Coordinates of C-alpha atoms in Angstrom, one line a residue:
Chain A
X1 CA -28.6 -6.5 6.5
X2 CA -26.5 -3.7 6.2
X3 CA -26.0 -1.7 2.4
X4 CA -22.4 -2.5 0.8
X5 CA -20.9 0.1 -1.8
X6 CA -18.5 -1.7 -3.6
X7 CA -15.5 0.3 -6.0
X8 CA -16.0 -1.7 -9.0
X9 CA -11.5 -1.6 -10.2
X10 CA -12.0 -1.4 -14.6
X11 CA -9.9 0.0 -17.3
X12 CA -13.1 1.8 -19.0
X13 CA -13.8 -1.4 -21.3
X14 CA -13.5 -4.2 -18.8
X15 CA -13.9 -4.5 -15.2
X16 CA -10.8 -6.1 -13.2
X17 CA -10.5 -9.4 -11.5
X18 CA -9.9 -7.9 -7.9
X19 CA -13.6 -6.4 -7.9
X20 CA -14.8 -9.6 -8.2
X21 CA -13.1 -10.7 -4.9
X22 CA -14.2 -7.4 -3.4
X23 CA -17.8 -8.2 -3.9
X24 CA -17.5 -11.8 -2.5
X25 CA -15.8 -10.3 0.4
X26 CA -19.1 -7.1 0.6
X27 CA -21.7 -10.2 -0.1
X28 CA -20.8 -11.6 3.5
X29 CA -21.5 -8.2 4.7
X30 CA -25.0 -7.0 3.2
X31 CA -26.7 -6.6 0.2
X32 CA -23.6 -5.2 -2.5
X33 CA -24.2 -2.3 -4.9
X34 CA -21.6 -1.9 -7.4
X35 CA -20.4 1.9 -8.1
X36 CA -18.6 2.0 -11.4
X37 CA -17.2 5.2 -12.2
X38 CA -15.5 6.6 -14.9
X39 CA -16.1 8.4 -18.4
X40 CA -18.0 6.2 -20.8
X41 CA -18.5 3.6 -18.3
X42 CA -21.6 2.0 -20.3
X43 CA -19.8 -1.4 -21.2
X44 CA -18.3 -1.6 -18.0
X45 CA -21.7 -1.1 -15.5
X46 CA -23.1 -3.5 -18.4
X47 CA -20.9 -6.0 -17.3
X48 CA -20.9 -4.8 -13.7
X49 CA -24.2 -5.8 -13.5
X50 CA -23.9 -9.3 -14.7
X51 CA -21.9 -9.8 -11.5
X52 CA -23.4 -12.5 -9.2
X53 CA -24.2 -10.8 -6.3
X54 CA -24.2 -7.6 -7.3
X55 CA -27.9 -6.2 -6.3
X56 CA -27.7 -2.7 -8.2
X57 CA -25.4 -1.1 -10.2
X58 CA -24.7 2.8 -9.9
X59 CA -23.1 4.8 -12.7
X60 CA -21.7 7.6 -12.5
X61 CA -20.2 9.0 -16.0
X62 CA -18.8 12.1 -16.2
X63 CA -15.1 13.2 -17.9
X64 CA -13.9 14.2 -13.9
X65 CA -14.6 11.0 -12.7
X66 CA -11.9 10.1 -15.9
X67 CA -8.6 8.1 -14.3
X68 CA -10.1 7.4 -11.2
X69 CA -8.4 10.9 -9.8
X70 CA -8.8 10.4 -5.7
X71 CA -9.5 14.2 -5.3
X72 CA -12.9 14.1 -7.8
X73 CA -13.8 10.8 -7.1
X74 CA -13.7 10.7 -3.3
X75 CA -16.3 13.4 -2.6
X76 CA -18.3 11.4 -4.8
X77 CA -18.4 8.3 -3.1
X78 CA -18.7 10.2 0.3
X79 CA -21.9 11.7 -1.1
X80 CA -23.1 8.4 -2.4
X81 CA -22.1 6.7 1.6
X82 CA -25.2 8.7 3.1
X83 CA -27.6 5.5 1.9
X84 CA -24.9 2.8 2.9
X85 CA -23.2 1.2 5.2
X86 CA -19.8 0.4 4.2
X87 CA -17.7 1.2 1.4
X88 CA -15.8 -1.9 0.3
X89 CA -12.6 -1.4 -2.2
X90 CA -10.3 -3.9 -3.7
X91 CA -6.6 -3.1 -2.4
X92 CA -5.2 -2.1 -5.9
X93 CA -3.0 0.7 -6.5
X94 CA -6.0 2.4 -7.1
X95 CA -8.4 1.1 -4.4
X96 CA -5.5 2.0 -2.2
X97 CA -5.3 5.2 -3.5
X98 CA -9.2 6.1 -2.9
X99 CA -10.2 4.7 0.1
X100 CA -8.4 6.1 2.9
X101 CA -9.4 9.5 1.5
X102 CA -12.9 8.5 1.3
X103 CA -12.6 7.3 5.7
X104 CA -10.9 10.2 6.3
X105 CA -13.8 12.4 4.9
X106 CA -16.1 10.4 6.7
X107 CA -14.2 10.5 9.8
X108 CA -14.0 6.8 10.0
X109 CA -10.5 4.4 10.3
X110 CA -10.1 2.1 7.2
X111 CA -9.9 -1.5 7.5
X112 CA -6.7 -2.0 5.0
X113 CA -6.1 -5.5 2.9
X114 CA -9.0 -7.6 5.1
X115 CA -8.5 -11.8 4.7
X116 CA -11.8 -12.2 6.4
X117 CA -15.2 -11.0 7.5
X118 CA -15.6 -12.7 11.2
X119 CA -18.4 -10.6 11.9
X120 CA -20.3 -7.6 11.0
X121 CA -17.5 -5.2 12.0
X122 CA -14.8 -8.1 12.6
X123 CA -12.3 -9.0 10.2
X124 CA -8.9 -10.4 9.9
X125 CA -5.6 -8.6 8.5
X126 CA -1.9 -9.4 7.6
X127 CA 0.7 -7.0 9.6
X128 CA 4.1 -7.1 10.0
X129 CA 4.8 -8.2 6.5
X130 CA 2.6 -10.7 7.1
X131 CA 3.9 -12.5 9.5
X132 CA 1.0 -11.7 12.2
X133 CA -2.6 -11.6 11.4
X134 CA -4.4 -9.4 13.4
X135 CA -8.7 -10.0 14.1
X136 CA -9.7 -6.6 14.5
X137 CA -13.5 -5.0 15.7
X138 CA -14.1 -1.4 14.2
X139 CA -16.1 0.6 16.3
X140 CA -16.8 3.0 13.3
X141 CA -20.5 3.4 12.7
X142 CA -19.5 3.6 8.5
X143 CA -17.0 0.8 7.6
X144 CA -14.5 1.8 5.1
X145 CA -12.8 -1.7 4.0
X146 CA -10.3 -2.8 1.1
X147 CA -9.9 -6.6 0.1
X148 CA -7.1 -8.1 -0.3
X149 CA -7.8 -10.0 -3.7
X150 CA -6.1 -13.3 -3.4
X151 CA -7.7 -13.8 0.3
X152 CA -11.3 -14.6 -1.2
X153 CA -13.2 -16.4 -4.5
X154 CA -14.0 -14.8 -7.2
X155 CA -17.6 -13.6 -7.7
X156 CA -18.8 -15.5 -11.0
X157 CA -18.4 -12.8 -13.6
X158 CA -21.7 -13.6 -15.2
X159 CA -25.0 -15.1 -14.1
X160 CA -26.4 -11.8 -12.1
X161 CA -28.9 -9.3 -13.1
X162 CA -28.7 -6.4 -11.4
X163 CA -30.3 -3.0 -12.7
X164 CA -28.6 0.0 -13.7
X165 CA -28.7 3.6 -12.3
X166 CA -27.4 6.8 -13.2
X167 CA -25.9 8.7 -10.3
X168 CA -24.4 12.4 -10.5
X169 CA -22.9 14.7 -8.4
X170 CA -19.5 14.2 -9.9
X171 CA -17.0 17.7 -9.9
X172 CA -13.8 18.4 -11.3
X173 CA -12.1 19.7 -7.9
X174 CA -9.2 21.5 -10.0
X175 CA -7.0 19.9 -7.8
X176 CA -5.4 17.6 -9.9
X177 CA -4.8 16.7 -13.4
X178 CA -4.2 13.1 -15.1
X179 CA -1.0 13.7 -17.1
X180 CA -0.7 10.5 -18.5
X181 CA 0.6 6.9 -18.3
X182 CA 3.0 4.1 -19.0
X183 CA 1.3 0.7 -19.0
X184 CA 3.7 -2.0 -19.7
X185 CA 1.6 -4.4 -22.8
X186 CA 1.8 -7.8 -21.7
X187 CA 0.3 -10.7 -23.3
X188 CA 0.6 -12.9 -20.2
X189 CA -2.0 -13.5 -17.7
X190 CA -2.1 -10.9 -15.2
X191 CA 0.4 -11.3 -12.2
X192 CA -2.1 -11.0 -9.6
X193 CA -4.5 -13.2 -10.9
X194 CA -2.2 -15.8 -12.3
X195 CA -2.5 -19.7 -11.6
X196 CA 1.1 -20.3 -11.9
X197 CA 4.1 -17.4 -11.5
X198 CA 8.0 -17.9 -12.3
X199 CA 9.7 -15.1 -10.5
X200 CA 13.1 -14.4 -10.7
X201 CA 15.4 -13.0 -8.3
X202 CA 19.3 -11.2 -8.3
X203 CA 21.2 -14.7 -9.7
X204 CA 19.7 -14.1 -13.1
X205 CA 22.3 -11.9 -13.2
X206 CA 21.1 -9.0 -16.4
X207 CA 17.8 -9.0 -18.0
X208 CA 19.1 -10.8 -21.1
X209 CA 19.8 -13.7 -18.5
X210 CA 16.8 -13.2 -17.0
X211 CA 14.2 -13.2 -20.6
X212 CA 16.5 -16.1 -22.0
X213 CA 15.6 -18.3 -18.6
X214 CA 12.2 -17.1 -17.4
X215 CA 10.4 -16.1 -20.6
X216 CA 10.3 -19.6 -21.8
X217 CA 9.5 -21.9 -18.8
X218 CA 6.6 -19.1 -18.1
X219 CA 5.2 -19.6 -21.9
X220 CA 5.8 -23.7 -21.0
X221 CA 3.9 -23.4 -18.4
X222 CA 1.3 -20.6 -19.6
X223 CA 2.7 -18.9 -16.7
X224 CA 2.7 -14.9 -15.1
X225 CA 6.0 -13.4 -14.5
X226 CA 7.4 -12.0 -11.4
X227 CA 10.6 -10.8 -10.1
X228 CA 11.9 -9.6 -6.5
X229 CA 13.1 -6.6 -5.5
X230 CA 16.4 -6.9 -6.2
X231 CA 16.1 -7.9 -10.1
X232 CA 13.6 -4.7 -10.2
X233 CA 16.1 -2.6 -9.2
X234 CA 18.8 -4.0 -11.2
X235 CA 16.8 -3.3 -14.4
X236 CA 15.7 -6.9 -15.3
X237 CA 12.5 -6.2 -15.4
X238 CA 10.0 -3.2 -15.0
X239 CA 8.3 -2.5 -11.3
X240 CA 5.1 -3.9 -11.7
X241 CA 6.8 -7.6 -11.9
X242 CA 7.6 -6.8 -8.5
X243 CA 6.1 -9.9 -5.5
X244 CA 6.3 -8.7 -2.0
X245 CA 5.1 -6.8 0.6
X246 CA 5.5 -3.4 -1.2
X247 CA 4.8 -5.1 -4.5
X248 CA 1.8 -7.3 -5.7
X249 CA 0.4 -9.8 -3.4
X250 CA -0.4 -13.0 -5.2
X251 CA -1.4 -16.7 -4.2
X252 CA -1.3 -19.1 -7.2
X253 CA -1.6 -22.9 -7.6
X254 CA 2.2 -23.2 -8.6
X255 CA 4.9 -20.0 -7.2
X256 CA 8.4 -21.1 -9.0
X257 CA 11.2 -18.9 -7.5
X258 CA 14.4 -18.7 -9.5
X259 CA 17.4 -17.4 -7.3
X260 CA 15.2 -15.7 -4.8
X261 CA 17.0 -16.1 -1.5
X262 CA 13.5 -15.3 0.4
X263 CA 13.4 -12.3 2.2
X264 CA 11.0 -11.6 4.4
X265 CA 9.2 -8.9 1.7
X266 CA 9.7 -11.3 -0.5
X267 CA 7.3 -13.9 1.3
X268 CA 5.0 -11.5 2.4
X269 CA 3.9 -11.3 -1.7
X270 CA 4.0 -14.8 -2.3
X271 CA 3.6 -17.0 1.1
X272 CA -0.3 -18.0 0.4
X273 CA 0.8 -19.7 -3.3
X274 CA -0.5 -22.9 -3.1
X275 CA 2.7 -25.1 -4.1
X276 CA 6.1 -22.9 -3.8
X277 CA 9.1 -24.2 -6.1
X278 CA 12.5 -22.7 -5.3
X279 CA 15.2 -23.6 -7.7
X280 CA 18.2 -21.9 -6.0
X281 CA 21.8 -23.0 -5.6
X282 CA 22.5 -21.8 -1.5
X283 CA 20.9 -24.8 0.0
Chain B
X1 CA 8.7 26.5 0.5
X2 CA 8.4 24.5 3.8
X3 CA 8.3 20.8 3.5
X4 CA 6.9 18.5 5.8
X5 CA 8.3 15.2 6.5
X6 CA 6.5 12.3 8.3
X7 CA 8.8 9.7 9.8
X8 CA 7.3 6.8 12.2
X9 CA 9.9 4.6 14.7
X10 CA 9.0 0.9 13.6
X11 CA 10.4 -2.9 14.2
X12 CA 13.8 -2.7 12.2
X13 CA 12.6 -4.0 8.7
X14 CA 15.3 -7.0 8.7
X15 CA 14.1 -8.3 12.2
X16 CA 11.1 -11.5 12.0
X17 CA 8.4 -10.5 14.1
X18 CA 7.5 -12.6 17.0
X19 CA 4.1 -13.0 17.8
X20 CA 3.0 -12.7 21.6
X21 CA 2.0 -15.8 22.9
X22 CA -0.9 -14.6 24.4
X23 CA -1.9 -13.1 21.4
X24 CA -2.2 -9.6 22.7
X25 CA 0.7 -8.7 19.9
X26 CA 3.7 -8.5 18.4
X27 CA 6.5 -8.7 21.0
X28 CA 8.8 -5.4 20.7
X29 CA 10.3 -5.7 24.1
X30 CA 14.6 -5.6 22.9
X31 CA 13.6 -5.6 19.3
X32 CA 15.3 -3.3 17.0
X33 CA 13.9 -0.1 16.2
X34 CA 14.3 2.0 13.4
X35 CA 13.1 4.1 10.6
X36 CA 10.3 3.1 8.5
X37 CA 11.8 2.8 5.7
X38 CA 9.5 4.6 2.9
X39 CA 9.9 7.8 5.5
X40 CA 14.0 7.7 4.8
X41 CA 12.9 7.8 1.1
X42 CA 10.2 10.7 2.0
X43 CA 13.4 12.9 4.5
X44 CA 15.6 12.0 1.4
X45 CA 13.5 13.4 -1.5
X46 CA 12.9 16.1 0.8
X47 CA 16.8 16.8 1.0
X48 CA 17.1 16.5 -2.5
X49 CA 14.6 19.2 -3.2
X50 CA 16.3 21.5 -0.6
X51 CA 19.1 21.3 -2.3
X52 CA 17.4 21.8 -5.5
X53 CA 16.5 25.2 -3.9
X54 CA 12.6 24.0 -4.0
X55 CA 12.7 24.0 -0.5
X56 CA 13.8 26.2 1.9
X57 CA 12.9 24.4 5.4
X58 CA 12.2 20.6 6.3
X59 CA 10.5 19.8 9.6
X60 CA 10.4 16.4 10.6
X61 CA 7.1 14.6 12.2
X62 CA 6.7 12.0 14.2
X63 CA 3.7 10.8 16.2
X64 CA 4.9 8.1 18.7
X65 CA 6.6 6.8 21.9
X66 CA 9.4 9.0 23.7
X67 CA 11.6 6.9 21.8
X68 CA 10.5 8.0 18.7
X69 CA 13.0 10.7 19.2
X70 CA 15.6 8.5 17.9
X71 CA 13.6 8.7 14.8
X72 CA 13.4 12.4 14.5
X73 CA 17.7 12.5 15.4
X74 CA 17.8 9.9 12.2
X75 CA 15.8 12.6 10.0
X76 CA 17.6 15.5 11.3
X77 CA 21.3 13.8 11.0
X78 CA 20.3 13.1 7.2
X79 CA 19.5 16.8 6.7
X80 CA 16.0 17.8 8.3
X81 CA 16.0 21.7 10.0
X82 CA 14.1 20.6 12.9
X83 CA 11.9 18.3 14.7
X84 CA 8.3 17.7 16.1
X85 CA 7.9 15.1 18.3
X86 CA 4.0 14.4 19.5
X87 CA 4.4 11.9 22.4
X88 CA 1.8 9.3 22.8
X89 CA 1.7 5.8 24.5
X90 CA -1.3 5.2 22.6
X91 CA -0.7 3.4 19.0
X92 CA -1.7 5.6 17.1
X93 CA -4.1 5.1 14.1
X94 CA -3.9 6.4 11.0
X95 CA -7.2 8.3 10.9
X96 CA -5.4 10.0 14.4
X97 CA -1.8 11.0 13.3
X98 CA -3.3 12.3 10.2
X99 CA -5.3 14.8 12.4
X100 CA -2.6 15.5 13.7
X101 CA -0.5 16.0 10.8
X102 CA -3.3 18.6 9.8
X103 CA -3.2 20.5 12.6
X104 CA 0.6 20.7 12.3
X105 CA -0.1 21.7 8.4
X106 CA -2.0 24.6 9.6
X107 CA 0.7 25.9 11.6
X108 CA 3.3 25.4 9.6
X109 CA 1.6 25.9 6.1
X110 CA 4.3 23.5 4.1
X111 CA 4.0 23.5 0.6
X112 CA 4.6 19.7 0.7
X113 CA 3.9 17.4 2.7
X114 CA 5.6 14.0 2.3
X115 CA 5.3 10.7 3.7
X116 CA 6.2 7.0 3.1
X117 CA 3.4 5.1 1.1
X118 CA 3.3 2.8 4.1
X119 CA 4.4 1.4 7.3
X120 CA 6.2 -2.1 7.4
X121 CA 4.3 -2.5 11.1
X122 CA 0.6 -2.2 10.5
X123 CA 1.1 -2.2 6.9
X124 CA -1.9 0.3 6.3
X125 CA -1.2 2.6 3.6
X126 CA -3.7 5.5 5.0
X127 CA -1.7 8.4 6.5
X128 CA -0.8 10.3 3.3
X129 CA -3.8 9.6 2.1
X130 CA -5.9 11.2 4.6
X131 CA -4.0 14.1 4.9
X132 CA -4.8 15.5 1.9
X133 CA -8.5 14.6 2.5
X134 CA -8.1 16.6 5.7
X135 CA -6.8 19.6 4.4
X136 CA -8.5 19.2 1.2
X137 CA -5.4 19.4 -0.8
X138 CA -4.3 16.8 -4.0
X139 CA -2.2 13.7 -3.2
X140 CA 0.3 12.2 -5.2
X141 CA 0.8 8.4 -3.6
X142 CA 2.9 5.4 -5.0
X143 CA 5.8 8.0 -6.1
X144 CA 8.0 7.5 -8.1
X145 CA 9.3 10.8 -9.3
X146 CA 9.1 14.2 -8.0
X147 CA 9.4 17.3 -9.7
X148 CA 8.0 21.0 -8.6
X149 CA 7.2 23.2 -11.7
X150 CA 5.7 26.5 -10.4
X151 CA 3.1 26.6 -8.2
X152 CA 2.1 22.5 -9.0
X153 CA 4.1 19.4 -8.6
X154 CA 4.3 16.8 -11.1
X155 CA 4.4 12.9 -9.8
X156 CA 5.2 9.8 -11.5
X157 CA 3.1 7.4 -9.1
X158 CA 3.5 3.1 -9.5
X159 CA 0.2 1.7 -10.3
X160 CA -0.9 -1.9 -11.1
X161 CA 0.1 -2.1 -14.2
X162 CA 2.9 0.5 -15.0
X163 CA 3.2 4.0 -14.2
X164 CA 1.2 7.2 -14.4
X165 CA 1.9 11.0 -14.1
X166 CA -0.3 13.3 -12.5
X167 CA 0.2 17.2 -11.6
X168 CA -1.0 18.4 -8.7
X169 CA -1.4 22.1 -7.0
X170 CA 0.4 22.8 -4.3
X171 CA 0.3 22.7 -1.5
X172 CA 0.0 18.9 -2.2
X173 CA 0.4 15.7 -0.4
X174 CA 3.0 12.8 -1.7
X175 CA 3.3 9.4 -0.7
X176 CA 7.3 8.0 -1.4
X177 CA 7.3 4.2 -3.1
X178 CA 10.6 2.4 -3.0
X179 CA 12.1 3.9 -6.1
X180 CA 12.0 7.3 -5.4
X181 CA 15.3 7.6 -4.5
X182 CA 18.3 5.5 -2.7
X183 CA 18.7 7.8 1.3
X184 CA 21.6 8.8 2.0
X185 CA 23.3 7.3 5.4
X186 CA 24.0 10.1 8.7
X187 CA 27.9 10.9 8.4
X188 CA 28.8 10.9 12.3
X189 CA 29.4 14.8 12.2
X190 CA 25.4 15.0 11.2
X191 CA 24.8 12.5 13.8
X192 CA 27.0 15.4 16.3
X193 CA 25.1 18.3 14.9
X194 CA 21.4 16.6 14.9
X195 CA 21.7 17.0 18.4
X196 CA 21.7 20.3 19.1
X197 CA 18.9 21.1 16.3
X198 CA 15.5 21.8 17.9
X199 CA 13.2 19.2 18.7
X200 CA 9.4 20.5 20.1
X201 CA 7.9 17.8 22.6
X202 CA 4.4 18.3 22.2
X203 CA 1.0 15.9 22.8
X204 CA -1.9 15.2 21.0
X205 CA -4.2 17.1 23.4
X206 CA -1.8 20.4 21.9
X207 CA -3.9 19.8 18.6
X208 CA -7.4 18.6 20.3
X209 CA -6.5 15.1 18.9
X210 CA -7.7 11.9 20.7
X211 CA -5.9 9.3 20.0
X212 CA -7.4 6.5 21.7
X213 CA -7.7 3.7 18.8
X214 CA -10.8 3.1 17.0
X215 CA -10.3 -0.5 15.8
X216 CA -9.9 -2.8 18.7
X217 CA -7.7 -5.4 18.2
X218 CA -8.9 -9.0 19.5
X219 CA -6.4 -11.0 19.0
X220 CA -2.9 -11.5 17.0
X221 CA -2.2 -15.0 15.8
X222 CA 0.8 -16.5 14.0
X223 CA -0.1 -16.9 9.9
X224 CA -0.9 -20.4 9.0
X225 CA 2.3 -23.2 9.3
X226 CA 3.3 -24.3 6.1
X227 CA 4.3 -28.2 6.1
X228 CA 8.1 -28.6 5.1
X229 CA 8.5 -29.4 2.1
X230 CA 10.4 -31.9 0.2
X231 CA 13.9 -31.4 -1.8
X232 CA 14.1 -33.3 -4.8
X233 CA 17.7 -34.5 -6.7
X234 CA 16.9 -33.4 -10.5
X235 CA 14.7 -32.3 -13.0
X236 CA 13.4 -35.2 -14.1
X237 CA 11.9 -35.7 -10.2
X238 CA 10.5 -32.3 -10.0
X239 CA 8.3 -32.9 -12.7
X240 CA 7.3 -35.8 -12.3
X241 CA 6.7 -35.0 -8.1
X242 CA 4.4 -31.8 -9.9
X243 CA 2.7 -34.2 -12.4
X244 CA 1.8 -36.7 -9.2
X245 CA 0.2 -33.3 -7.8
X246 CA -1.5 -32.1 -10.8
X247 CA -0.4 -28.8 -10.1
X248 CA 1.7 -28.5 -14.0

């Protein structure tokens, strides 16, 4: 069985949904060792290792490894790769971020936004927006892979016992500096990770329209909200509602576009939703 | 400072992709071809800092197909200096052209180097990435606003769940997201004068690049068929068809 370092994705109190994916996906490839890093990471390798499936948990804590800044934490995880055999990332903003450094350092291609393991180095991938899948065999001997979240379970959050281990090695590279950052508050589930989505498109015509239609069918429905490209450059809503190809990939039970005409970055976000309602006037 | 833009020739982005029916691929035989378009955002911000008076020269990248030439004419009618053109039949990986890129980095010595955040064909969101591992520089991906202060740039990037600034020495690497800025379209007079700007034809083997790929692909298969779905008259018949469901 080959050795699996997984990225665990957390905020420094809580670890994220799309690790939990990640490790399903690194289980079918070996025995998974969760690497949470970060600056007072305690709580979060505490409940890294509750983690089903998660064998060991390594911690590395140290105020350069703070915001997850690529340039510090890549050489870490490239030291760290000399006892494994593939590095497994969820594809976040900030797994997306990392892991191509990290293969480049190694010398090693990345296997971007996988759907499935086929094999030991085969896996399955969405190109073209999508609208192709591709089975590709890596001929790497170090696999460098991020997950696409929605493509596999979650790992059960709780029910492992793995132990914990304090790694170092972790430099400020003084390339880089975490300014800081604007994280909308939202009381709502989390888009990606939602069970049902209204999303919104141009029609709603201003964001007044577009909080005085959505807003409340999503709180009927205890529902995420997403928007399309075109209402997130028209202001309705902020960037991070955005569904697409460029924007978040999600797959709920229940999808309910609002005057979304369907373009094809549209459907690449949203395509794998379970049930798809489109209330839209151009039939 | 020299910037360094990375532009890539891909299946126009309103066109649907046809999968081969062999499954070798995606057909691209009379398809259209254009600009990525996060690398019309990356020429653009580029301009924009010329004019600025950040930047003094832009040279335009491209690791492809003769064709990709068009590509390089597109970057230099919006308002590139000049053009590299490293011709390969091969498709190149991401791990490759950003060798590649490197190598060009050392010549050149930008003080930027700026690319889209992804391609729209194998969607893999790498290049920029691993750049800046390769020369061991900073990158700033996912950007959303630029802005050179001395010798470091700042960058509003678009994470999960908002946005974040980070500053980064130069020279640095940046990655363009969709809201950087809205290019700007070739005037025809551009399009006249792009032609006689320089464009180097040079291979991978000029950098000691191989860019035979490292992932071999199997096989490329159509996504899953959705079954048609059903249209229903009113309200009242679209909750009741989601109650029969149990999906609300």
């Amino acid at each position: 069985m080959a050795n699996v370092l997984v990225w665990v994705e957390h905020d420094g109190a809580a670890v994220k949904d799309a690790t939990l994916a990640a490790v399903t996906a690194a289980a079918k490839l070996g025995d998974v060792t969760a690497l949470v890093a970060g600056s007072g990471v305690d709580g979060v390798a505490a409940a890294a290792a509750q983690i089903e499936g998660v064998a060991k948990v390594l911690k590395a804590d140290d105020a350069a490894l703070a915001n997850a800044l690529a340039e510090n934490v890549a050489p870490l995880i490239v030291s760290l790769m000399a006892g494994y055999d593939a590095f497994v990332a969820p594809a976040t903003t900030t797994g997306k971020n990392v892991a191509p450094r990290v293969a480049a350092l190694l010398d090693v291609t990345q296997v971007s936004e996988i759907l499935s393991v086929e094999g030991p180095k085969t896996f399955t991938r969405p190109i073209y927006a999508g609208n192709a899948i591709a089975t590709v065999e890596s001929a790497d001997a170090k696999l460098v892979i991020t997950v696409r979240g929605t493509a596999f379970a979650k790992a059960n959050a709780t029910g492992g016992s793995a132990s914990v281990e304090a790694v170092s090695g972790a430099a400020e590279s003084g390339l880089s500096t975490f300014v800081g950052s604007e994280i909308a508050k939202s009381e709502r589930p989390e888009l990606t990770s939602a069970k049902i989505i209204v999303s919104g498109g141009r029609a709603l015509k201003d964001a007044d329209t577009f909080a005085s239609v959505i807003t409340p069918l999503a709180d009927k429905l205890g529902a995420a909200i997403g928007a399309s490209r075109a209402a997130v450059d028209a202001g309705y809503v902020p960037n991070d509602y955005q569904v697409g190809q460029t924007g978040k990939i999600v797959a709920p039970e229940v999808y309910v576009a609002v005057g979304i005409s369907g373009a094809i970055q549209h459907l690449a976000g949203m395509k794998d939703s379970k049930t798809i309602i489109a209330i839209n006037k151009d039939e | 400072m020299k910037a360094l833009v990375c532009v890539k020739r891909v299946i126009d982005y309103n066109v649907k992709p046809r999968v081969k029916a062999d499954g070798t691929g995606v057909d691209l035989a009379n398809v259209k071809m254009s600009m990525n378009p996060f690398d019309e955002i990356a020429v653009e911000e580029a301009i924009r800092l010329k004019e600025k008076g950040v930047v003094t020269e832009i040279v335009a990248v491209s690791v492809g197909p003769a064709k990709a030439q068009e590509t390089l004419r597109t970057a230099l009618a919006m308002g590139a200096d000049r053009a590299i053109l490293v011709q390969t039949d091969d498709d190149a990986e991401p791990l490759a052209v950003a060798k590649i890129v490197k190598a060009i980095a050392d010549e050149e010595q930008p003080g930027l180097i700026i690319t889209g955040k992804q391609a729209i064909d194998d969607d893999s969101n790498q290049v920029g990435q691993m750049v800046a591992a390769l020369l061991g520089r900073p990158q700033g991906t996912f950007a959303n606003e630029v802005s050179v202060e001395g010798d470091s740039v700042v960058v509003k990037r678009e994470v999960d769940g908002g946005l974040e600034t980070v500053k980064l020495a130069l020279p640095a690497v940046v990655t363009t997201d969709l809201r950087l800025n809205e290019p700007r379209y070739a005037s025809l007079p551009n399009i006249m004068k792009a032609k006689s700007k320089p464009l180097a034809n040079k291979a991978p083997a000029d950098y000691g690049v191989d860019t035979a790929p490292r992932l071999k692909t199997l096989k490329v298969s159509e996504p899953p068929v959705r079954v048609a779905g059903i249209k229903v008259a009113d309200v009242d018949a679209l909750v009741a068809k989601l109650k029969e469901l149990g999906v609300a």
